[in-house]
mmCIF file of C-alpha atoms in Angstrom:
data_model
loop_
_atom_site.group_PDB
_atom_site.id
_atom_site.type_symbol
_atom_site.label_atom_id
_atom_site.label_comp_id
_atom_site.label_asym_id
_atom_site.label_seq_id
_atom_site.Cartn_x
_atom_site.Cartn_y
_atom_site.Cartn_z
ATOM 1 C CA MET A 165 0.000 0.000 0.000
ATOM 2 C CA PRO A 166 1.195 3.590 -0.438
ATOM 3 C CA CYS A 167 2.183 4.391 3.149
ATOM 4 C CA TYR A 168 4.147 7.527 3.996
ATOM 5 C CA SER A 169 5.998 8.710 7.074
ATOM 6 C CA LEU A 170 5.827 12.467 7.596
ATOM 7 C CA GLU A 171 8.300 14.326 9.807
ATOM 8 C CA GLY A 172 9.233 11.005 11.392
ATOM 9 C CA VAL A 173 5.641 9.957 12.202
ATOM 10 C CA THR A 174 4.785 6.648 10.517
ATOM 11 C CA PRO A 175 1.328 5.055 10.125
ATOM 12 C CA VAL A 176 0.570 2.051 12.340
ATOM 13 C CA VAL A 177 -1.392 -0.907 10.934
ATOM 14 C CA HIS A 178 -2.220 -3.869 13.164
ATOM 15 C CA PRO A 179 -1.202 -7.208 11.586
ATOM 16 C CA SER A 180 -4.828 -8.402 11.584
ATOM 17 C CA ALA A 181 -6.050 -5.351 9.644
ATOM 18 C CA TYR A 182 -6.407 -5.377 5.855
ATOM 19 C CA VAL A 183 -5.478 -2.253 3.899
ATOM 20 C CA HIS A 184 -6.064 -2.434 0.139
ATOM 21 C CA PRO A 185 -2.932 -1.755 -1.929
ATOM 22 C CA THR A 186 -4.496 1.363 -3.497
ATOM 23 C CA ALA A 187 -5.434 2.980 -0.168
ATOM 24 C CA VAL A 188 -3.109 5.773 1.000
ATOM 25 C CA LEU A 189 -1.982 6.257 4.611
ATOM 26 C CA ILE A 190 0.032 9.360 5.521
ATOM 27 C CA GLY A 191 1.660 10.238 8.814
ATOM 28 C CA ASP A 192 -0.223 9.971 12.118
ATOM 29 C CA VAL A 193 -2.655 7.170 11.273
ATOM 30 C CA ILE A 194 -3.386 4.279 13.653
ATOM 31 C CA VAL A 195 -5.344 1.321 12.241
ATOM 32 C CA GLY A 196 -6.408 -1.163 14.907
ATOM 33 C CA PRO A 197 -7.074 -4.905 14.836
ATOM 34 C CA ASP A 198 -9.549 -6.499 12.407
ATOM 35 C CA CYS A 199 -10.045 -3.281 10.419
ATOM 36 C CA TYR A 200 -10.769 -3.124 6.693
ATOM 37 C CA ILE A 201 -9.558 -0.197 4.563
ATOM 38 C CA GLY A 202 -10.982 -0.332 1.038
ATOM 39 C CA PRO A 203 -9.627 0.583 -2.396
ATOM 40 C CA CYS A 204 -8.657 4.225 -2.955
ATOM 41 C CA ALA A 205 -9.391 5.299 0.609
ATOM 42 C CA SER A 206 -7.278 8.269 1.741
ATOM 43 C CA LEU A 207 -6.309 8.554 5.415
ATOM 44 C CA ARG A 208 -4.285 11.759 5.685
ATOM 45 C CA GLY A 209 -2.728 12.089 9.105
ATOM 46 C CA ASP A 210 -0.636 15.045 7.958
ATOM 47 C CA PHE A 211 -2.324 17.501 10.361
ATOM 48 C CA GLY A 212 -4.372 15.762 13.074
ATOM 49 C CA ARG A 213 -4.207 12.127 14.213
ATOM 50 C CA ILE A 214 -6.543 9.502 12.741
ATOM 51 C CA VAL A 215 -7.449 6.576 15.006
ATOM 52 C CA LEU A 216 -9.488 3.524 13.977
ATOM 53 C CA HIS A 217 -10.362 1.130 16.796
ATOM 54 C CA ARG A 218 -10.940 -2.616 16.495
ATOM 55 C CA GLY A 219 -13.209 -3.861 13.726
ATOM 56 C CA VAL A 220 -13.700 -0.557 11.888
ATOM 57 C CA ASN A 221 -14.282 -0.600 8.141
ATOM 58 C CA VAL A 222 -13.485 2.367 5.916
ATOM 59 C CA GLN A 223 -14.782 1.565 2.461
ATOM 60 C CA ASP A 224 -13.608 2.521 -1.010
ATOM 61 C CA THR A 225 -12.884 6.187 -1.852
ATOM 62 C CA CYS A 226 -13.470 7.420 1.711
ATOM 63 C CA VAL A 227 -11.467 10.432 2.861
ATOM 64 C CA ILE A 228 -10.436 10.921 6.496
ATOM 65 C CA HIS A 229 -8.593 14.094 7.494
ATOM 66 C CA GLY A 230 -8.545 16.674 10.265
ATOM 67 C CA PHE A 231 -7.202 19.876 11.714
ATOM 68 C CA PRO A 232 -3.874 20.107 13.561
ATOM 69 C CA ASN A 233 -4.016 18.930 17.187
ATOM 70 C CA GLN A 234 -7.457 17.340 16.695
ATOM 71 C CA ASP A 235 -8.035 13.609 16.425
ATOM 72 C CA THR A 236 -10.436 12.046 13.977
ATOM 73 C CA LEU A 237 -11.678 8.953 15.799
ATOM 74 C CA VAL A 238 -13.758 5.953 14.751
ATOM 75 C CA GLU A 239 -14.504 3.667 17.673
ATOM 76 C CA GLU A 240 -14.929 -0.113 17.699
ATOM 77 C CA ASN A 241 -17.125 -1.540 14.936
ATOM 78 C CA GLY A 242 -17.535 1.855 13.280
ATOM 79 C CA HIS A 243 -18.774 1.455 9.708
ATOM 80 C CA ILE A 244 -17.846 4.111 7.131
ATOM 81 C CA GLY A 245 -19.680 3.636 3.818
ATOM 82 C CA HIS A 246 -18.416 4.110 0.282
ATOM 83 C CA GLY A 247 -17.241 7.628 -0.504
ATOM 84 C CA ALA A 248 -17.882 9.125 2.935
ATOM 85 C CA VAL A 249 -15.789 12.032 4.243
ATOM 86 C CA LEU A 250 -14.810 12.421 7.915
ATOM 87 C CA HIS A 251 -13.053 15.581 9.096
ATOM 88 C CA SER A 252 -11.909 16.156 12.711
ATOM 89 C CA CYS A 253 -14.942 14.271 14.049
ATOM 90 C CA THR A 254 -15.789 11.344 16.316
ATOM 91 C CA VAL A 255 -17.780 8.278 15.292
ATOM 92 C CA ARG A 256 -18.738 6.305 18.382
ATOM 93 C CA ARG A 257 -18.855 2.548 18.817
ATOM 94 C CA ASP A 258 -21.149 0.601 16.445
ATOM 95 C CA ALA A 259 -22.201 3.717 14.498
ATOM 96 C CA LEU A 260 -22.602 3.799 10.715
ATOM 97 C CA VAL A 261 -21.833 6.690 8.374
ATOM 98 C CA GLY A 262 -23.631 6.035 5.093
ATOM 99 C CA MET A 263 -22.397 6.254 1.526
ATOM 100 C CA ASN A 264 -21.230 9.717 0.403
ATOM 101 C CA ALA A 265 -22.136 11.269 3.757
ATOM 102 C CA VAL A 266 -19.970 14.059 5.198
ATOM 103 C CA VAL A 267 -19.246 14.469 8.923
ATOM 104 C CA MET A 268 -17.593 17.787 9.773
ATOM 105 C CA ASP A 269 -15.320 19.212 12.462
ATOM 106 C CA GLU A 270 -16.043 18.355 16.094
ATOM 107 C CA ALA A 271 -19.268 16.569 15.185
ATOM 108 C CA GLU A 272 -19.991 13.419 17.160
ATOM 109 C CA ILE A 273 -21.976 10.449 15.877
ATOM 110 C CA GLY A 274 -23.435 8.663 18.897
ATOM 111 C CA GLU A 275 -23.108 4.988 19.693
ATOM 112 C CA ALA A 276 -25.060 2.733 17.298
ATOM 113 C CA ALA A 277 -26.405 5.758 15.381
ATOM 114 C CA ILE A 278 -26.799 5.780 11.596
ATOM 115 C CA VAL A 279 -26.026 8.717 9.318
ATOM 116 C CA ALA A 280 -28.012 8.167 6.115
ATOM 117 C CA ALA A 281 -26.382 8.112 2.688
ATOM 118 C CA CYS A 282 -25.548 11.597 1.359
ATOM 119 C CA ALA A 283 -26.311 13.301 4.677
ATOM 120 C CA PHE A 284 -24.277 16.333 5.783
ATOM 121 C CA VAL A 285 -23.486 16.486 9.502
ATOM 122 C CA PRO A 286 -22.388 20.070 10.230
ATOM 123 C CA ALA A 287 -19.513 21.093 12.479
ATOM 124 C CA GLY A 288 -20.190 20.600 16.168
ATOM 125 C CA LYS A 289 -23.433 18.613 15.755
ATOM 126 C CA LYS A 290 -24.049 15.839 18.279
ATOM 127 C CA VAL A 291 -26.030 12.908 16.887
ATOM 128 C CA ALA A 292 -27.756 11.009 19.689
ATOM 129 C CA PRO A 293 -27.093 7.283 20.161
ATOM 130 C CA ARG A 294 -29.361 4.835 18.305
ATOM 131 C CA THR A 295 -30.900 7.478 16.057
ATOM 132 C CA LEU A 296 -31.172 7.831 12.288
ATOM 133 C CA VAL A 297 -30.206 11.220 10.851
ATOM 134 C CA VAL A 298 -30.877 12.275 7.264
ATOM 135 C CA GLY A 299 -30.523 15.278 4.992
ATOM 136 C CA SER A 300 -28.402 18.382 4.615
ATOM 137 C CA PRO A 301 -28.003 19.585 7.261
ATOM 138 C CA ALA A 302 -28.578 16.273 8.997
ATOM 139 C CA ARG A 303 -31.620 16.072 11.266
ATOM 140 C CA LYS A 304 -33.055 13.275 13.369
ATOM 141 C CA LEU A 305 -35.637 11.250 11.494
ATOM 142 C CA ARG A 306 -36.367 8.734 14.254
ATOM 143 C CA ASP A 307 -34.947 6.298 16.785
ATOM 144 C CA LEU A 308 -33.526 3.022 15.483
ATOM 145 C CA THR A 309 -35.182 -0.311 16.204
ATOM 146 C CA ASP A 310 -33.354 -3.236 17.766
ATOM 147 C CA ASP A 311 -33.578 -5.017 14.401
ATOM 148 C CA GLU A 312 -31.870 -2.107 12.620
ATOM 149 C CA VAL A 313 -29.057 -1.975 15.160
ATOM 150 C CA ALA A 314 -28.578 -5.736 14.791
ATOM 151 C CA TRP A 315 -28.593 -5.408 10.978
ATOM 152 C CA LYS A 316 -25.873 -2.777 11.135
ATOM 153 C CA LEU A 317 -23.695 -4.981 13.368
ATOM 154 C CA GLU A 318 -24.174 -7.920 10.996
ATOM 155 C CA GLY A 319 -22.978 -5.784 8.077
ATOM 156 C CA THR A 320 -19.918 -4.666 10.048
ATOM 157 C CA GLN A 321 -19.087 -8.275 10.891
ATOM 158 C CA VAL A 322 -19.267 -9.104 7.173
ATOM 159 C CA TYR A 323 -16.556 -6.489 6.565
ATOM 160 C CA GLN A 324 -14.453 -7.938 9.375
ATOM 161 C CA GLU A 325 -14.734 -11.309 7.643
ATOM 162 C CA LEU A 326 -13.908 -9.639 4.314
ATOM 163 C CA SER A 327 -10.690 -8.353 5.862
ATOM 164 C CA ARG A 328 -9.700 -11.937 6.699
ATOM 165 C CA ARG A 329 -10.728 -13.187 3.247
ATOM 166 C CA CYS A 330 -8.672 -10.503 1.519
ATOM 167 C CA MET A 331 -5.572 -11.238 3.588
ATOM 168 C CA ALA A 332 -5.934 -14.941 2.849
ATOM 169 C CA SER A 333 -6.593 -14.893 -0.881
ATOM 170 C CA MET A 334 -6.543 -11.529 -2.667
ATOM 171 C CA VAL A 335 -3.801 -11.312 -5.285
ATOM 172 C CA GLU A 336 -3.259 -9.006 -8.232
ATOM 173 C CA VAL A 337 -3.867 -10.787 -11.552
ATOM 174 C CA GLN A 338 -4.404 -10.110 -15.243
ATOM 175 C CA PRO A 339 -8.086 -10.240 -16.237
ATOM 176 C CA LEU A 340 -9.434 -13.156 -18.233
ATOM 177 C CA GLN A 341 -10.331 -12.401 -21.843
ATOM 178 C CA GLU A 342 -13.690 -14.134 -21.584
ATOM 179 C CA GLU A 343 -15.941 -15.662 -18.980
ATOM 180 C CA GLU A 344 -15.088 -19.269 -18.212
ATOM 181 C CA ALA A 345 -17.713 -22.033 -18.358
ATOM 182 C CA ASP A 346 -19.298 -22.740 -14.969
ATOM 183 C CA ARG A 347 -17.818 -19.560 -13.493
ATOM 184 C CA PRO A 348 -17.860 -19.851 -9.677
ATOM 185 C CA ARG A 349 -19.466 -17.313 -7.370
ATOM 186 C CA LEU A 350 -17.747 -15.929 -4.298
ATOM 187 C CA GLN A 351 -18.696 -17.789 -1.147
ATOM 188 C CA GLY A 352 -18.405 -14.980 1.400
ATOM 189 C CA SER A 353 -20.830 -14.136 4.183
ATOM 190 C CA VAL A 354 -24.443 -13.552 3.232
ATOM 191 C CA VAL A 355 -25.937 -10.208 4.194
ATOM 192 C CA GLN A 356 -29.047 -8.487 2.860
ATOM 193 C CA SER A 357 -29.811 -4.824 2.397
ATOM 194 C CA LEU A 358 -32.025 -3.292 5.085
ATOM 195 C CA ILE A 359 -34.905 -2.957 2.617
ATOM 196 C CA ALA A 360 -34.611 -6.649 1.723
ATOM 197 C CA THR A 361 -34.744 -7.665 5.394
ATOM 198 C CA LYS A 362 -37.928 -5.617 5.847
ATOM 199 C CA ARG A 363 -39.544 -7.339 2.852
ATOM 200 C CA GLY A 364 -38.618 -10.763 4.229
#
């Protein structure tokens, strides 16, 4: 992976964490155990420190950055969806930041809360635990149900398993020129979208 020391401060990646080779880590970045960092994610610890606790996933094209002398923190089992941006904020344990959402300076996403896709959480906003926030600026839509909290945790555990799968078997290859007969399907964990679980 592109990993850069800056002024003598080198990123830390726990041996059980998976960081995709196209992700970029710069300076004061600490990636804890069982984390997953997806393709083209950018974790720029060139001003403030970035800390990811155990089991966090930061998906493809996410950007994490912050101001000098401020930490950007994602606590255990934090789930950062595709394309999200975190800046000098705190994401508490078991919270989810949805795809293409933005969480700004000194905002705090409460434990087991969900920030909806494309939401904008303004600087300093405190999102209460176990709530769903939506929109720009983000506002509380409602409290989360036990089923929704459990669904979120299941999705996070799928990414923790993906981290192990990637470390065990992902290799760079040349693409095939055509689909092979009886092409296999990946046999990873099964997880459904929230809307699919509500239909079922």
